[in-house]
Amino acid sequence: MFNLILFGPPGSGKGTQSENIIRAYQLTHISTGDILRDEVSRQTALGLEARKYMDNGRLVPDEVVIGMIGAKISENPDTRGFIFDGFPRTEAQAVALDRLLAGHQTSIDLLLSLEVPEAELKERLLKRGRISGRSDDNEAVIAKRIAEYKEKTEAVATYYDKQSKLKRIQGDLSIPETFGLIREAVDSCKKAV
Ligand code: B4P
């Protein structure tokens, strides 16, 4: 199995580049943002709870998100590997993910960190907000999401850097150009090819 984390601040292109990676490497995509938005749109109990956090730019509590991930990993025993998009977002989530994967005799191979300047992040998310109407893509919530990222999520990169699994990727190029850099990084990690 080849297991990849796509990491970065809100709007750095995790969802966008995940689509390219899945096509190229046939990995199973697990996006906590997509799962949570699906729960919200179906108005499940979990969704109604999660919405309170998402609409305020805050992270959904660790225990909720970790439970969702454990179920998804168990549902895909024969996969070539997973791409984790938007997870882990706290050090506690990273520790839980390592433990969950160890329970399936596998582990994270690579964390790709998409690096994008803050002004560009804000511009992208405001633009998406105008087109998609996503309720968390407005100026006040975007600022909170970026602050939350700095306070709680950045530490995840350090956690995997200590395991020599971190690779930084320039994320403010065009979508194909950034994907070219991702391909180079994944292909140099021999298990993926
Ligand atoms: P996510 O769904 O993960 O969303 P995101 O971080 O905002 O966006 P992403 O980085 O995927 O950006 P995208 O490709 O779409 O999280 C949403 C919320 O869910 C969080 O705030 C949190 O509340 C909750 N949540 C999710 N996971 C959680 C977890 N593990 N724990 C707790 N809470 C969790 O790109 C954005 C825009 O930029 C798009 O419009 C795209 O077209 C554009 N773009 C992308 N690449 C570009 C490029 N190279 N050039 C120009 N534009 C580009």
Tab-separated table of C-alpha atoms and ligand atoms in Angstrom:
chain	number	residue	atom	x	y	z
A	1	MET	CA	0.000	0.000	0.000
A	2	PHE	CA	1.076	3.590	-0.653
A	3	ASN	CA	-0.427	6.148	1.727
A	4	LEU	CA	-0.195	9.875	1.097
A	5	ILE	CA	-1.299	12.924	3.064
A	6	LEU	CA	-2.099	16.055	1.088
A	7	PHE	CA	-1.558	18.892	3.512
A	8	GLY	CA	-1.819	22.683	3.470
A	9	PRO	CA	-3.806	25.693	4.617
A	10	PRO	CA	-7.430	26.294	3.544
A	11	GLY	CA	-7.533	27.006	-0.179
A	12	SER	CA	-4.059	25.645	-0.883
A	13	GLY	CA	-5.476	23.209	-3.450
A	14	LYS	CA	-5.791	19.954	-1.500
A	15	GLY	CA	-9.175	19.059	-3.010
A	16	THR	CA	-8.112	20.236	-6.478
A	17	GLN	CA	-4.860	18.255	-6.579
A	18	SER	CA	-6.417	15.177	-4.935
A	19	GLU	CA	-8.498	14.696	-8.084
A	20	ASN	CA	-5.333	14.682	-10.229
A	21	ILE	CA	-3.523	12.291	-7.870
A	22	ILE	CA	-6.420	9.817	-7.735
A	23	ARG	CA	-6.546	9.695	-11.542
A	24	ALA	CA	-2.787	9.159	-11.843
A	25	TYR	CA	-2.233	6.651	-9.032
A	26	GLN	CA	-5.635	4.996	-8.386
A	27	LEU	CA	-5.573	5.705	-4.675
A	28	THR	CA	-8.666	5.737	-2.452
A	29	HIS	CA	-9.589	9.343	-1.619
A	30	ILE	CA	-10.566	10.231	1.938
A	31	SER	CA	-11.487	13.911	2.336
A	32	THR	CA	-12.773	14.847	5.782
A	33	GLY	CA	-14.120	18.132	4.357
A	34	ASP	CA	-16.179	16.244	1.734
A	35	ILE	CA	-17.453	13.697	4.275
A	36	LEU	CA	-18.454	16.473	6.684
A	37	ARG	CA	-20.178	18.523	3.952
A	38	ASP	CA	-22.117	15.402	2.928
A	39	GLU	CA	-23.246	14.895	6.542
A	40	VAL	CA	-24.274	18.570	6.700
A	41	SER	CA	-26.278	18.388	3.471
A	42	ARG	CA	-28.095	15.222	4.662
A	43	GLN	CA	-28.767	16.962	7.998
A	44	THR	CA	-27.585	13.970	10.011
A	45	ALA	CA	-26.927	14.392	13.743
A	46	LEU	CA	-23.189	14.454	13.016
A	47	GLY	CA	-23.723	17.016	10.239
A	48	LEU	CA	-25.816	19.333	12.392
A	49	GLU	CA	-23.110	19.239	15.074
A	50	ALA	CA	-20.225	19.678	12.572
A	51	ARG	CA	-21.895	22.646	10.875
A	52	LYS	CA	-21.616	24.742	14.033
A	53	TYR	CA	-17.826	24.436	13.849
A	54	MET	CA	-17.422	24.686	10.064
A	55	ASP	CA	-19.543	27.828	9.702
A	56	ASN	CA	-17.388	29.491	12.351
A	57	GLY	CA	-14.097	28.519	10.715
A	58	ARG	CA	-13.229	26.138	13.531
A	59	LEU	CA	-12.038	22.546	13.395
A	60	VAL	CA	-14.594	19.841	14.101
A	61	PRO	CA	-13.635	17.970	17.349
A	62	ASP	CA	-10.948	15.303	16.948
A	63	GLU	CA	-13.060	12.408	18.224
A	64	VAL	CA	-15.732	13.013	15.561
A	65	VAL	CA	-13.271	13.171	12.671
A	66	ILE	CA	-11.095	10.270	13.851
A	67	GLY	CA	-14.169	8.024	14.111
A	68	MET	CA	-15.112	8.831	10.501
A	69	ILE	CA	-11.630	8.013	9.217
A	70	GLY	CA	-11.392	4.688	11.031
A	71	ALA	CA	-14.606	3.555	9.328
A	72	LYS	CA	-13.382	4.597	5.847
A	73	ILE	CA	-10.054	2.761	6.223
A	74	SER	CA	-11.827	-0.433	7.285
A	75	GLU	CA	-14.235	-0.208	4.302
A	76	ASN	CA	-11.325	-0.414	1.799
A	77	PRO	CA	-9.151	-3.449	2.690
A	78	ASP	CA	-8.036	-4.136	-0.917
A	79	THR	CA	-7.037	-0.613	-1.938
A	80	ARG	CA	-3.637	0.242	-3.506
A	81	GLY	CA	-3.429	2.967	-0.878
A	82	PHE	CA	-5.111	6.056	0.524
A	83	ILE	CA	-4.855	9.756	-0.116
A	84	PHE	CA	-5.826	11.665	3.004
A	85	ASP	CA	-7.082	15.131	1.998
A	86	GLY	CA	-7.548	17.612	4.848
A	87	PHE	CA	-6.691	15.005	7.499
A	88	PRO	CA	-4.886	14.967	9.897
A	89	ARG	CA	-5.426	18.576	10.969
A	90	THR	CA	-4.176	18.307	14.569
A	91	GLU	CA	-1.323	16.413	16.168
A	92	ALA	CA	-3.873	14.224	18.006
A	93	GLN	CA	-5.392	13.284	14.621
A	94	ALA	CA	-1.906	12.441	13.287
A	95	VAL	CA	-1.178	10.153	16.236
A	96	ALA	CA	-4.586	8.477	15.787
A	97	LEU	CA	-4.006	8.010	12.034
A	98	ASP	CA	-0.614	6.369	12.590
A	99	ARG	CA	-2.260	4.033	15.104
A	100	LEU	CA	-5.188	3.196	12.807
A	101	LEU	CA	-2.883	2.418	9.880
A	102	ALA	CA	-0.605	0.296	12.067
A	103	GLY	CA	-3.700	-1.749	12.922
A	104	HIS	CA	-3.950	-2.530	9.183
A	105	GLN	CA	-0.194	-3.319	8.922
A	106	THR	CA	0.518	-0.153	6.937
A	107	SER	CA	1.714	3.424	7.495
A	108	ILE	CA	2.026	6.906	5.938
A	109	ASP	CA	4.689	7.062	3.214
A	110	LEU	CA	4.642	10.754	2.347
A	111	LEU	CA	3.138	14.083	3.424
A	112	LEU	CA	3.004	16.690	0.652
A	113	SER	CA	2.647	20.211	2.023
A	114	LEU	CA	1.180	22.697	-0.476
A	115	GLU	CA	2.811	26.069	0.220
A	116	VAL	CA	0.781	29.127	-0.832
A	117	PRO	CA	1.096	32.756	0.374
A	118	GLU	CA	-1.759	33.943	2.603
A	119	ALA	CA	-2.944	36.697	0.220
A	120	GLU	CA	-3.371	34.106	-2.562
A	121	LEU	CA	-5.295	31.762	-0.225
A	122	LYS	CA	-7.769	34.512	0.639
A	123	GLU	CA	-8.216	35.481	-3.009
A	124	ARG	CA	-8.897	31.869	-4.078
A	125	LEU	CA	-11.392	31.187	-1.300
A	126	LEU	CA	-13.297	34.440	-1.859
A	127	LYS	CA	-13.478	33.600	-5.560
A	128	ARG	CA	-14.771	30.094	-4.795
A	129	GLY	CA	-17.291	31.571	-2.352
A	130	ARG	CA	-18.698	33.789	-5.105
A	131	ILE	CA	-19.068	30.809	-7.473
A	132	SER	CA	-20.021	27.886	-5.202
A	133	GLY	CA	-21.800	29.683	-2.392
A	134	ARG	CA	-19.916	27.581	0.195
A	135	SER	CA	-21.010	28.996	3.537
A	136	ASP	CA	-17.462	29.001	4.993
A	137	ASP	CA	-15.892	30.878	2.041
A	138	ASN	CA	-16.519	34.431	3.244
A	139	GLU	CA	-14.009	36.971	4.531
A	140	ALA	CA	-14.628	36.646	8.286
A	141	VAL	CA	-14.706	32.828	8.291
A	142	ILE	CA	-11.673	32.535	5.980
A	143	ALA	CA	-9.604	34.610	8.445
A	144	LYS	CA	-10.670	32.289	11.298
A	145	ARG	CA	-9.854	29.163	9.241
A	146	ILE	CA	-6.354	30.479	8.517
A	147	ALA	CA	-5.822	31.359	12.202
A	148	GLU	CA	-7.031	27.880	13.216
A	149	TYR	CA	-4.596	26.367	10.713
A	150	LYS	CA	-1.668	28.275	12.209
A	151	GLU	CA	-2.655	27.456	15.781
A	152	LYS	CA	-3.543	23.759	15.467
A	153	THR	CA	-2.666	22.325	12.065
A	154	GLU	CA	0.849	23.526	11.181
A	155	ALA	CA	2.244	21.234	13.896
A	156	VAL	CA	1.189	18.217	11.821
A	157	ALA	CA	3.923	19.037	9.246
A	158	THR	CA	6.523	19.074	12.030
A	159	TYR	CA	5.183	15.751	13.344
A	160	TYR	CA	5.779	14.035	9.980
A	161	ASP	CA	9.022	15.950	9.341
A	162	LYS	CA	10.422	14.197	12.417
A	163	GLN	CA	9.616	10.911	10.620
A	164	SER	CA	11.391	12.254	7.442
A	165	LYS	CA	8.110	12.056	5.486
A	166	LEU	CA	7.532	15.778	4.770
A	167	LYS	CA	7.971	17.195	1.267
A	168	ARG	CA	7.148	20.857	0.575
A	169	ILE	CA	5.500	21.684	-2.764
A	170	GLN	CA	5.173	25.145	-4.317
A	171	GLY	CA	1.392	25.551	-4.502
A	172	ASP	CA	1.013	29.003	-6.066
A	173	LEU	CA	1.809	27.898	-9.613
A	174	SER	CA	-0.892	26.910	-12.103
A	175	ILE	CA	-2.855	23.736	-11.271
A	176	PRO	CA	-0.948	21.595	-13.878
A	177	GLU	CA	2.425	23.039	-12.834
A	178	THR	CA	1.812	22.252	-9.165
A	179	PHE	CA	0.634	18.776	-10.156
A	180	GLY	CA	3.926	18.290	-12.060
A	181	LEU	CA	5.825	18.943	-8.811
A	182	ILE	CA	3.527	16.539	-6.956
A	183	ARG	CA	4.187	13.816	-9.553
A	184	GLU	CA	7.943	14.242	-9.175
A	185	ALA	CA	7.654	13.912	-5.401
A	186	VAL	CA	5.363	10.870	-5.522
A	187	ASP	CA	7.374	9.123	-8.236
A	188	SER	CA	10.581	9.582	-6.282
A	189	CYS	CA	8.907	7.710	-3.439
A	190	LYS	CA	9.435	4.314	-5.088
A	191	LYS	CA	6.493	2.391	-3.614
A	192	ALA	CA	3.980	4.568	-5.527
A	193	VAL	CA	5.065	3.591	-9.076
B	1	B4P	P1	-11.729	21.323	3.534
B	1	B4P	O1	-12.854	20.786	2.765
B	1	B4P	O2	-10.566	20.434	3.769
B	1	B4P	O3	-11.360	22.605	2.679
B	1	B4P	P2	-10.219	23.634	2.440
B	1	B4P	O4	-9.069	23.415	3.360
B	1	B4P	O5	-10.918	24.937	2.533
B	1	B4P	O6	-9.795	23.577	0.944
B	1	B4P	P3	-8.696	22.922	-0.040
B	1	B4P	O7	-7.278	23.118	0.382
B	1	B4P	O8	-9.147	21.522	-0.327
B	1	B4P	O9	-8.830	23.871	-1.297
B	1	B4P	P4	-9.325	23.601	-2.779
B	1	B4P	O10	-8.548	22.576	-3.504
B	1	B4P	O11	-10.790	23.397	-2.711
B	1	B4P	O12	-12.214	21.846	4.988
B	1	B4P	C1	-13.401	22.576	5.228
B	1	B4P	C2	-13.754	22.611	6.721
B	1	B4P	O13	-14.108	21.273	7.201
B	1	B4P	C3	-12.649	23.054	7.697
B	1	B4P	O14	-12.568	24.446	7.835
B	1	B4P	C4	-13.083	22.335	9.038
B	1	B4P	O15	-14.078	23.066	9.723
B	1	B4P	C5	-13.697	21.036	8.560
B	1	B4P	N1	-12.712	19.925	8.574
B	1	B4P	C6	-12.260	19.257	7.474
B	1	B4P	N2	-11.357	18.318	7.823
B	1	B4P	C7	-11.232	18.388	9.193
B	1	B4P	C8	-10.429	17.689	10.138
B	1	B4P	N3	-9.552	16.738	9.773
B	1	B4P	N4	-10.554	18.022	11.448
B	1	B4P	C9	-11.408	18.968	11.856
B	1	B4P	N5	-12.191	19.681	11.002
B	1	B4P	C10	-12.107	19.404	9.668
B	1	B4P	O16	-8.988	24.990	-3.458
B	1	B4P	C11	-9.619	26.201	-3.111
B	1	B4P	C12	-9.855	27.044	-4.363
B	1	B4P	O17	-8.622	27.383	-4.988
B	1	B4P	C13	-10.687	26.310	-5.420
B	1	B4P	O18	-11.658	27.187	-5.902
B	1	B4P	C14	-9.677	25.966	-6.513
B	1	B4P	O19	-10.246	25.970	-7.803
B	1	B4P	C15	-8.636	27.050	-6.372
B	1	B4P	N6	-7.303	26.591	-6.719
B	1	B4P	C16	-6.722	25.415	-6.332
B	1	B4P	N7	-5.461	25.316	-6.840
B	1	B4P	C17	-5.249	26.482	-7.559
B	1	B4P	C18	-4.132	26.990	-8.327
B	1	B4P	N8	-2.989	26.294	-8.455
B	1	B4P	N9	-4.256	28.202	-8.891
B	1	B4P	C19	-5.424	28.917	-8.763
B	1	B4P	N10	-6.509	28.483	-8.072
B	1	B4P	C20	-6.419	27.288	-7.484
